[in-house]
Coordinates of C-alpha atoms in Angstrom, one line a residue:
M1 CA 46.9 -54.3 3.9
I2 CA 44.7 -51.5 3.5
R3 CA 45.3 -49.4 0.4
Q4 CA 45.8 -45.4 1.2
T5 CA 43.8 -42.9 -1.2
T6 CA 44.1 -39.4 -1.5
D7 CA 40.4 -39.1 -1.0
R8 CA 40.5 -39.9 3.0
I9 CA 40.0 -37.2 5.3
D10 CA 42.2 -36.8 8.3
P11 CA 40.4 -38.1 11.3
K12 CA 41.8 -35.7 13.1
R13 CA 40.2 -33.0 11.0
R14 CA 36.5 -31.6 11.3
N15 CA 34.6 -32.3 7.8
V16 CA 32.4 -29.5 8.4
L17 CA 31.5 -27.2 5.6
S18 CA 29.3 -24.2 5.5
H19 CA 25.8 -24.3 5.1
K20 CA 26.1 -21.6 2.3
K21 CA 28.7 -23.5 0.2
K22 CA 26.5 -26.6 0.5
Q23 CA 23.8 -24.6 -0.4
F24 CA 25.1 -22.9 -3.6
A25 CA 27.6 -25.6 -4.2
D26 CA 26.1 -26.7 -7.5
P27 CA 23.8 -23.6 -8.8
T28 CA 21.2 -24.9 -11.3
Y29 CA 18.9 -22.1 -13.1
K30 CA 16.0 -23.6 -14.8
Q31 CA 13.9 -21.3 -17.0
Q32 CA 10.2 -21.3 -15.9
E33 CA 7.6 -22.0 -18.7
Y34 CA 4.7 -19.9 -18.5
V35 CA 1.7 -22.1 -19.8
H36 CA -1.1 -19.9 -18.7
S37 CA -1.1 -16.2 -18.1
L38 CA -2.7 -16.7 -14.4
S39 CA -0.6 -18.3 -11.6
F40 CA -0.5 -19.3 -8.2
Y41 CA 3.0 -18.5 -7.6
D42 CA 4.3 -21.8 -6.1
V43 CA 7.3 -22.3 -7.5
P44 CA 9.6 -19.3 -7.0
P45 CA 12.1 -18.2 -10.3
T46 CA 15.4 -19.2 -10.3
A47 CA 16.7 -17.7 -13.4
E48 CA 18.9 -14.9 -13.6
I49 CA 17.9 -11.2 -13.7
T50 CA 19.8 -7.7 -13.5
L51 CA 19.4 -5.4 -10.3
E52 CA 17.7 -2.7 -12.3
Q53 CA 15.0 -5.5 -13.6
F54 CA 14.7 -6.6 -10.1
E55 CA 14.1 -2.7 -8.9
Q56 CA 12.0 -1.8 -11.8
W57 CA 9.9 -4.6 -12.2
A58 CA 9.2 -4.5 -8.1
I59 CA 8.3 -0.9 -8.8
D60 CA 5.9 -1.3 -11.3
R61 CA 4.1 -4.4 -9.6
L62 CA 3.9 -2.0 -6.2
R63 CA 2.3 1.1 -8.4
I64 CA -0.8 -1.3 -9.3
L65 CA -1.1 -2.9 -5.4
A66 CA -1.2 0.5 -4.4
E67 CA -3.9 1.9 -6.8
L68 CA -5.9 -1.1 -5.7
E69 CA -5.6 -0.8 -2.4
A70 CA -6.3 2.8 -2.6
C71 CA -9.4 1.8 -4.5
S72 CA -10.8 -0.1 -1.9
F73 CA -10.2 2.6 0.6
R74 CA -12.2 5.0 -1.5
N75 CA -15.3 2.1 -1.8
K76 CA -15.1 1.9 -5.3
T77 CA -17.3 -0.7 -7.0
P78 CA -15.6 -3.7 -8.4
A79 CA -16.7 -2.4 -12.1
E80 CA -15.3 1.2 -11.0
T81 CA -12.2 -0.7 -9.6
A82 CA -11.5 -2.6 -13.1
A83 CA -12.1 0.5 -15.2
H84 CA -9.4 2.4 -13.2
I85 CA -6.9 -0.1 -12.9
T86 CA -6.9 -1.8 -16.5
P87 CA -5.3 1.3 -18.2
L88 CA -2.5 1.0 -15.7
L89 CA -1.9 -2.8 -15.7
Q90 CA -1.6 -2.5 -19.6
K91 CA 1.2 0.1 -18.9
Y92 CA 3.1 -1.0 -16.0
L93 CA 2.1 -5.4 -16.0
P94 CA 0.5 -6.1 -18.8
L95 CA -0.5 -10.1 -19.0
Y96 CA -2.6 -11.1 -21.7
S97 CA -3.6 -14.5 -22.6
N98 CA -2.7 -17.1 -25.2
T99 CA -5.4 -16.4 -27.4
S100 CA -4.1 -12.8 -28.0
S101 CA -1.4 -14.2 -30.1
S102 CA -1.1 -16.6 -33.0
L103 CA 1.8 -18.4 -31.3
G104 CA 0.0 -19.0 -28.1
A105 CA 2.2 -19.8 -25.0
Q106 CA 5.6 -19.6 -27.2
D107 CA 5.2 -16.1 -28.0
E108 CA 8.3 -14.2 -26.7
K109 CA 6.5 -11.1 -25.9
L110 CA 4.1 -13.3 -23.5
K111 CA 6.7 -15.0 -22.0
L112 CA 8.4 -11.4 -21.1
E113 CA 4.9 -10.4 -19.3
R114 CA 4.2 -13.5 -17.3
Q115 CA 8.4 -13.3 -16.5
K116 CA 7.7 -10.0 -15.4
D117 CA 4.9 -10.5 -13.8
H118 CA 6.4 -14.0 -12.1
Y119 CA 9.3 -12.1 -10.4
S120 CA 7.9 -8.9 -9.2
H121 CA 5.5 -11.1 -7.4
F122 CA 8.0 -12.9 -5.3
I123 CA 10.4 -9.8 -5.1
L124 CA 7.5 -8.1 -3.5
R125 CA 7.0 -11.1 -1.3
L126 CA 10.1 -10.8 -0.1
A127 CA 10.1 -6.7 0.6
F128 CA 6.9 -7.9 2.4
S129 CA 7.4 -10.8 4.6
S130 CA 9.0 -8.9 7.0
T131 CA 5.9 -8.3 9.7
E132 CA 2.4 -9.7 10.2
D133 CA 0.9 -6.4 8.9
L134 CA 2.9 -6.3 5.8
R135 CA 1.9 -10.1 5.0
R136 CA -1.6 -9.1 5.5
R137 CA -1.9 -6.2 3.8
F138 CA 0.3 -7.8 1.1
A139 CA -2.3 -10.7 0.6
R140 CA -4.9 -9.0 0.8
I141 CA -4.2 -6.8 -2.2
E142 CA -2.5 -9.7 -4.4
S143 CA -5.7 -11.5 -3.6
A144 CA -7.7 -8.4 -5.5
L145 CA -5.2 -8.2 -8.4
F146 CA -5.5 -12.0 -9.0
R147 CA -9.6 -11.5 -8.7
L148 CA -9.4 -9.0 -11.0
R149 CA -6.9 -11.1 -14.0
F150 CA -9.5 -14.2 -12.8
Q151 CA -12.4 -12.5 -14.1
T152 CA -10.9 -11.2 -17.3
D153 CA -8.9 -13.7 -18.6
D154 CA -10.4 -15.7 -21.5
A155 CA -13.0 -18.3 -20.3
R156 CA -11.0 -21.4 -22.1
E157 CA -7.6 -20.5 -20.7
R158 CA -8.9 -19.9 -17.7
Q159 CA -11.0 -23.4 -17.0
A160 CA -7.6 -24.7 -18.5
F161 CA -5.7 -23.2 -15.7
I162 CA -8.1 -24.6 -12.8
E163 CA -7.7 -28.2 -14.4
S164 CA -3.9 -27.8 -14.3
L165 CA -4.3 -27.3 -10.7
D166 CA -5.9 -30.4 -9.9
F167 CA -7.6 -29.3 -6.6
N168 CA -9.2 -31.7 -4.1
W169 CA -12.4 -30.8 -4.4
E170 CA -15.5 -33.3 -4.2
V171 CA -18.1 -33.5 -6.6
V172 CA -21.7 -33.8 -5.7
P173 CA -22.7 -37.3 -6.9
E174 CA -26.3 -36.8 -8.7
D175 CA -28.5 -39.0 -6.0
E176 CA -26.9 -36.7 -3.4
K177 CA -27.6 -33.5 -5.6
R178 CA -31.4 -35.0 -5.5
E179 CA -31.8 -35.5 -2.2
L180 CA -30.6 -31.9 -1.3
G181 CA -32.0 -30.4 -4.7
P182 CA -34.7 -28.2 -2.7
H183 CA -32.0 -27.1 0.1
L184 CA -29.2 -26.4 -2.7
Q185 CA -32.3 -24.2 -4.4
N186 CA -33.0 -22.6 -1.9
A187 CA -29.7 -21.7 0.1
T188 CA -28.5 -20.4 -3.5
P189 CA -30.0 -17.4 -4.8
G190 CA -30.9 -16.8 -8.4
L191 CA -30.5 -20.7 -8.8
R192 CA -32.9 -22.0 -11.6
R193 CA -34.0 -25.3 -11.7
Q194 CA -32.1 -25.9 -14.8
E195 CA -29.4 -25.2 -13.1
L196 CA -29.7 -27.3 -10.1
D197 CA -30.1 -30.3 -12.6
E198 CA -27.3 -30.2 -15.2
G199 CA -24.8 -28.2 -13.4
G200 CA -21.6 -29.3 -11.5
W201 CA -21.8 -28.7 -8.0
F202 CA -18.7 -29.6 -5.7
K203 CA -18.4 -30.1 -1.7
V204 CA -15.9 -28.2 0.2
D205 CA -15.0 -27.2 3.9
W206 CA -16.7 -24.1 4.7
E207 CA -13.5 -22.4 5.5
M208 CA -12.7 -22.5 2.0
V209 CA -15.2 -20.3 0.9
P210 CA -15.9 -18.0 3.9
E211 CA -17.3 -15.1 1.6
L212 CA -19.7 -17.4 -0.1
V213 CA -20.8 -18.2 3.3
E214 CA -20.9 -14.9 4.6
S215 CA -23.2 -13.7 2.2
R216 CA -25.7 -16.9 2.3
R217 CA -24.7 -17.8 -0.9
V218 CA -24.0 -21.6 -0.4
F219 CA -25.9 -24.3 1.5
V220 CA -23.5 -25.4 4.6
K221 CA -24.5 -29.2 5.7
K222 CA -21.8 -30.8 8.7
G223 CA -19.5 -28.4 7.9
K224 CA -19.3 -29.0 4.3
A225 CA -20.0 -26.2 1.7
Y226 CA -22.4 -27.2 -1.4
V227 CA -21.0 -24.5 -3.7
P228 CA -22.5 -24.5 -7.6
A229 CA -20.1 -24.4 -10.6
R230 CA -20.8 -20.7 -11.3
E231 CA -19.0 -19.6 -7.9
Q232 CA -15.9 -21.4 -8.8
M233 CA -13.9 -18.0 -8.5
S234 CA -14.8 -18.3 -4.7
M235 CA -13.1 -21.5 -3.9
V236 CA -10.1 -20.5 -6.7
L237 CA -9.3 -17.3 -4.7
A238 CA -9.4 -19.1 -1.6
E239 CA -7.3 -21.5 -2.7
F240 CA -4.8 -18.8 -3.7
S241 CA -5.1 -17.0 -0.9
A242 CA -4.0 -20.1 1.7
R243 CA -1.4 -20.8 -0.5
L244 CA -0.1 -17.1 -0.5
D245 CA -0.5 -16.9 3.4
K246 CA 1.9 -20.3 3.7
G247 CA 4.3 -18.8 1.2
L248 CA 4.5 -15.3 3.2
E249 CA 5.3 -17.4 6.0
L250 CA 7.6 -19.4 5.0
T251 CA 9.5 -16.3 3.1
S252 CA 9.5 -14.3 6.7
R253 CA 11.6 -17.5 8.1
A254 CA 14.1 -17.8 5.4
L255 CA 14.6 -13.6 5.5
P256 CA 17.4 -13.9 8.1
R257 CA 19.6 -15.1 5.4
L258 CA 19.6 -11.9 3.0
D259 CA 20.8 -10.0 6.0
E260 CA 24.5 -10.0 4.5
D261 CA 23.2 -9.1 1.1
D262 CA 24.3 -5.3 0.7
R263 CA 22.7 -5.4 -3.0
L264 CA 19.1 -6.6 -2.5
T265 CA 18.5 -5.3 1.5
P266 CA 18.2 -1.8 0.6
I267 CA 15.9 -2.2 -2.1
L268 CA 13.5 -4.4 -0.4
A269 CA 13.8 -2.0 2.9
H270 CA 12.4 0.9 0.5
L271 CA 9.8 -0.9 -1.2
S272 CA 8.2 -2.0 2.1
K273 CA 9.1 1.6 3.4
N274 CA 6.7 2.9 0.4
F275 CA 3.9 0.2 0.6
A276 CA 2.7 2.6 4.1
T277 CA 0.1 5.0 2.0
P278 CA 0.2 6.1 -1.4
D279 CA 3.0 8.7 -1.8
S280 CA 2.3 11.9 -3.5
T281 CA 4.2 15.0 -4.5
L282 CA 3.3 18.6 -4.4
S283 CA 3.4 21.2 -7.7
D284 CA 3.1 24.9 -7.5
A285 CA -0.1 24.4 -9.2
D286 CA -1.7 22.2 -6.5
S287 CA -0.8 24.3 -3.7
A288 CA -1.8 27.5 -5.1
L289 CA -4.4 29.6 -3.7
P290 CA -5.2 32.9 -5.9
G291 CA -6.1 35.4 -3.8
A292 CA -5.7 33.7 -0.6
P293 CA -4.4 36.3 2.6
I294 CA -1.6 34.2 3.5
T295 CA 0.6 36.0 5.5
A296 CA 2.7 35.8 8.9
A297 CA -0.2 37.5 10.5
S298 CA -3.1 35.0 9.1
V299 CA -1.9 31.9 10.1
D300 CA -3.4 31.7 13.3
T301 CA -6.8 32.4 11.5
L302 CA -5.8 30.1 8.3
A303 CA -4.9 27.2 11.2
Q304 CA -8.9 26.0 11.6
H305 CA -8.0 24.3 7.8
F306 CA -4.6 22.8 8.4
P307 CA -4.6 18.8 9.0
L308 CA -4.1 17.3 12.6
C309 CA -0.5 17.3 12.1
M310 CA 0.3 20.8 11.3
R311 CA -2.8 21.9 14.3
N312 CA -0.7 19.8 16.8
L313 CA 2.3 21.7 15.4
H314 CA 1.0 25.1 15.7
A315 CA -0.9 24.5 18.9
T316 CA 2.3 23.5 20.3
L317 CA 4.4 26.1 18.9
R318 CA 1.8 28.6 20.8
A319 CA 1.6 27.0 24.0
N320 CA 5.3 26.5 24.4
S321 CA 6.7 29.4 21.7
H322 CA 9.5 26.8 20.6
L323 CA 9.7 23.6 18.0
K324 CA 12.4 21.5 18.2
H325 CA 14.1 20.8 14.7
F326 CA 12.1 18.5 12.8
G327 CA 8.9 20.4 14.1
R328 CA 10.2 23.4 12.7
L329 CA 11.3 21.8 9.5
Q330 CA 7.9 20.1 9.0
Y331 CA 5.8 23.0 9.9
T332 CA 8.1 25.6 7.9
L333 CA 7.7 23.3 4.3
F334 CA 4.1 23.1 5.2
L335 CA 3.8 27.0 5.5
K336 CA 5.7 27.4 2.4
G337 CA 3.8 25.0 0.5
L338 CA 0.8 27.3 1.6
G339 CA 2.1 30.1 -0.5
L340 CA 3.8 31.8 2.4
S341 CA 6.7 34.0 1.3
L342 CA 10.2 34.0 2.9
D343 CA 10.2 37.1 4.4
D344 CA 6.3 36.7 6.0
C345 CA 7.8 32.7 7.1
L346 CA 10.8 34.9 8.9
L347 CA 8.3 37.2 10.6
F348 CA 6.2 34.4 11.9
W349 CA 9.0 32.5 13.2
R350 CA 10.4 35.4 15.0
R351 CA 7.3 36.6 16.4
S352 CA 6.5 32.4 17.2
F353 CA 9.8 32.5 18.9
R354 CA 9.2 35.6 21.7
L355 CA 11.4 34.1 24.4
I356 CA 14.5 34.7 22.5
T357 CA 16.6 37.4 21.3
D358 CA 16.6 39.0 18.1
D359 CA 20.5 37.9 18.2
T360 CA 19.7 34.2 19.1
F361 CA 17.0 34.1 16.5
N362 CA 19.2 35.4 13.7
K363 CA 22.4 33.1 14.7
E364 CA 20.3 29.7 15.2
Y365 CA 17.1 29.6 13.3
R366 CA 17.3 32.3 10.5
Y367 CA 19.6 30.8 7.8
N368 CA 17.5 27.4 8.6
V369 CA 14.1 29.4 7.3
R370 CA 16.4 30.7 3.9
H371 CA 17.8 27.3 3.7
A372 CA 14.1 25.3 3.6
Y373 CA 13.1 27.9 0.8
G374 CA 16.3 27.6 -1.2
D375 CA 17.2 31.3 -0.5
V376 CA 20.9 29.8 0.6
G377 CA 22.9 26.8 0.5
G378 CA 22.4 23.6 -1.4
D379 CA 23.2 22.8 -4.9
A380 CA 22.7 24.8 -8.0
L381 CA 19.6 22.7 -9.2
R382 CA 18.0 22.8 -5.9
R383 CA 18.9 26.7 -5.0
G384 CA 15.8 28.8 -5.7
R385 CA 13.2 25.9 -4.9
G386 CA 14.7 24.7 -1.5
Y387 CA 12.5 21.3 0.3
A388 CA 9.3 20.2 -1.0
P389 CA 6.5 20.1 1.8
F390 CA 6.2 16.5 3.2
S391 CA 3.6 14.1 1.8
C392 CA 1.5 11.9 4.3
Q393 CA 4.3 9.1 2.9
K394 CA 7.2 10.8 4.4
I395 CA 5.7 12.5 7.7
L396 CA 4.7 8.2 8.4
T397 CA 7.8 7.0 8.0
E398 CA 10.6 9.3 8.3
H399 CA 12.2 10.4 11.5
P400 CA 9.8 9.5 14.1
P401 CA 9.1 11.8 17.4
G402 CA 11.0 11.1 20.5
S403 CA 10.6 12.8 24.0
G404 CA 9.8 16.6 23.6
E405 CA 9.0 16.3 20.0
S406 CA 5.6 17.4 18.4
H407 CA 6.3 16.6 14.7
G408 CA 5.1 13.2 12.9
C409 CA 1.9 12.1 12.2
P410 CA -0.7 11.8 15.4
Y411 CA -2.6 9.0 14.0
R412 CA 0.6 6.7 13.9
H413 CA 2.9 8.1 16.4
F414 CA 0.0 9.2 19.2
S415 CA -1.9 6.9 21.9
P416 CA -5.4 6.0 21.4
D417 CA -6.2 8.0 24.2
N418 CA -4.4 11.1 23.2
L419 CA -5.4 10.9 19.7
A420 CA -9.2 10.9 21.1
A421 CA -8.4 13.9 23.2
L422 CA -6.7 15.9 20.3
L423 CA -9.4 15.2 17.9
Q424 CA -11.8 16.1 20.6
T425 CA -10.0 19.8 21.1
T426 CA -10.2 20.3 17.5
G427 CA -14.2 19.6 17.5
V428 CA -14.4 16.1 16.4
T429 CA -17.1 15.2 19.1
D430 CA -18.7 12.2 17.1
R431 CA -18.6 9.1 18.9
D432 CA -19.3 6.9 15.8
V433 CA -16.2 8.9 14.2
L434 CA -13.9 8.7 17.1
R435 CA -14.6 5.0 17.4
A436 CA -14.1 4.4 13.2
V437 CA -11.1 6.2 13.6
R438 CA -9.9 4.2 16.7
D439 CA -10.7 1.0 14.2
D440 CA -8.5 2.7 11.5
V441 CA -5.5 3.4 13.3
D442 CA -5.7 -0.5 14.7
R443 CA -5.7 -1.2 11.2
K444 CA -2.9 1.0 10.0
R445 CA -4.6 2.6 7.8
F446 CA -3.8 6.3 9.0
H447 CA -4.6 8.5 6.0
I448 CA -7.7 6.9 6.2
A449 CA -8.4 8.1 9.7
C450 CA -7.5 11.4 8.6
N451 CA -9.7 11.2 5.4
R452 CA -12.8 10.2 7.5
V453 CA -12.4 13.2 10.3
F454 CA -12.3 15.9 7.0
D455 CA -15.2 14.3 5.8
W456 CA -17.0 14.5 8.9
A457 CA -16.0 18.4 9.6
H458 CA -16.8 19.2 5.9
R459 CA -19.7 16.9 5.6
A460 CA -22.5 19.8 4.4
D461 CA -19.8 21.5 2.6
L462 CA -18.8 18.0 0.4
K463 CA -22.7 17.5 0.2
R464 CA -23.1 21.1 -1.2
V465 CA -20.5 20.4 -4.3
K466 CA -21.8 16.8 -4.7
D467 CA -25.3 17.8 -5.5
D468 CA -24.5 21.1 -7.8
G469 CA -21.7 19.0 -9.4
S470 CA -19.1 21.3 -8.8
W471 CA -16.8 19.3 -8.0
G472 CA -15.7 15.5 -9.5
A473 CA -13.9 12.6 -8.6
A474 CA -10.9 14.1 -8.7
E475 CA -11.7 16.9 -6.5
L476 CA -12.8 14.3 -3.9
D477 CA -10.3 11.9 -4.2
V478 CA -8.7 10.4 -1.2
I479 CA -6.4 13.0 0.7
V480 CA -2.4 11.8 0.7
H481 CA -0.6 15.6 1.5
P482 CA -1.2 17.9 4.5
N483 CA -1.4 20.8 2.1
T484 CA -3.8 19.1 -0.4
Y485 CA -5.7 19.0 2.9
F486 CA -5.6 22.4 4.0
K487 CA -6.3 23.8 0.1
R488 CA -9.4 21.7 0.2
S489 CA -10.7 22.9 3.7
Y490 CA -10.2 26.4 2.2
L491 CA -12.1 26.0 -0.8
L492 CA -14.8 24.4 0.8
R493 CA -15.6 26.8 3.4
N494 CA -14.9 29.2 1.0
G495 CA -17.4 28.0 -1.6
A496 CA -15.0 27.3 -4.3
G497 CA -15.9 25.7 -8.1
A498 CA -15.0 22.9 -9.5
G499 CA -11.2 21.8 -10.1
A500 CA -10.6 23.6 -6.6
G501 CA -9.9 20.4 -4.5
A502 CA -8.2 18.5 -7.0
G503 CA -5.4 16.5 -4.6
A504 CA -1.4 16.4 -5.1
G505 CA -0.2 14.2 -7.9
G506 CA 2.9 14.6 -10.4
G507 CA 4.5 17.9 -10.2
A508 CA 8.0 18.2 -9.2
P509 CA 9.5 15.5 -7.4
E510 CA 10.5 15.4 -3.8
V511 CA 13.7 16.6 -2.9
E512 CA 15.5 13.7 -0.3
M513 CA 18.1 15.6 1.4
E514 CA 18.8 16.1 5.1
M515 CA 19.2 19.8 6.4
E516 CA 19.9 21.4 9.8
M517 CA 17.6 23.9 11.2

């Protein structure tokens, strides 16, 4: 006789469990041990954190990555980059070595710093794994951050960290080192004989150290690069980048599982969207041009100082006597940021819309201009200020132009041929500049392409202010706001002195609201 048990499953019923129930049936959370300040981020975090921590930690790390990318675009030297980033790291993402505390790795403050670093990396890894472009940029900037930390870490702790990774590096035996001695010395710049005899050497695939091969700092034989111990950082960095690339690829495959989580998806989408270009806000002090003739009648003359996005809107307005909604909104807020008064702005738009009657203008457009200036509508906090002029980041990421629309950023939204034609109509005829702009656009560096055009168009004036020292680094920083572009161009052409070209940064925050115009 067969004994019947309550544990048996009815054979007529399918014993199929949801993969989600299987996956999270027995959740196990583990508090990670952070023995070293440096990390290859091989193991994902598993402990719980709050949503506030999730978002704030990611934002703090994103600040650092954005500044690192900006430093690379500005062609800053490693020393200048370190000097600029170190204070920001101490403020937003501190990470001290074990020697900074008498308790070493058991210090609670160090544990919290390393936990924040660990979690923020994986949060941004989720945010920037969706596209190949984001993955490539994230890996590049994370590698730059790891390099900076590796160089500044305590020497003994750094060596202990390397030994803990158990790299599969082949040590060059003494007999082979003696045999290849002349080749090693000739192929390694600055290598002394004592270093050759006493120093350690590693033999690795040359693909692991492309940086050293490119700069001809190692000897290569039969696909193997012979790397001295002093160049260990290049091998560590190459291994870090390789593992990060693989991890990002795996993360991208797992992203669809997050689609149903309405708590995290909006946060991750916001983070990835704000990685397009360094954001900027504009205060009244940033945009003020005392004594400048900014009136409705002078806009045509001032258009020579506009960035390409606004010059395109102005040219379209003059050609068609009309702009669609988002074009009007973008251009109105730009003119407002220049210092154009509400009355002059209304007069400018009325004269520009010359194909319609006064009644049509007053019914369909007048209120919207007043609304943008904060003269009517809105809440009590916004009234009187209106909307902030759009930054490059906002123009790049919000409301892409459709058929018949002229707003947006030409560097992003125009085809390469149309962009080249538009640049040539504005006087940019240098083939090298046009080729470099196309390369920047291909690499999604839209604001750098815009800065390149600015530097070429103002090359003589920029040389003047650099030679006489009237403008410093702050006045010559990368432009990330259309109104900053105008202000800097106007002041350069009119012989302004120091302090004139400072870009937008700080000031009142942008008001993220929709309006009808």
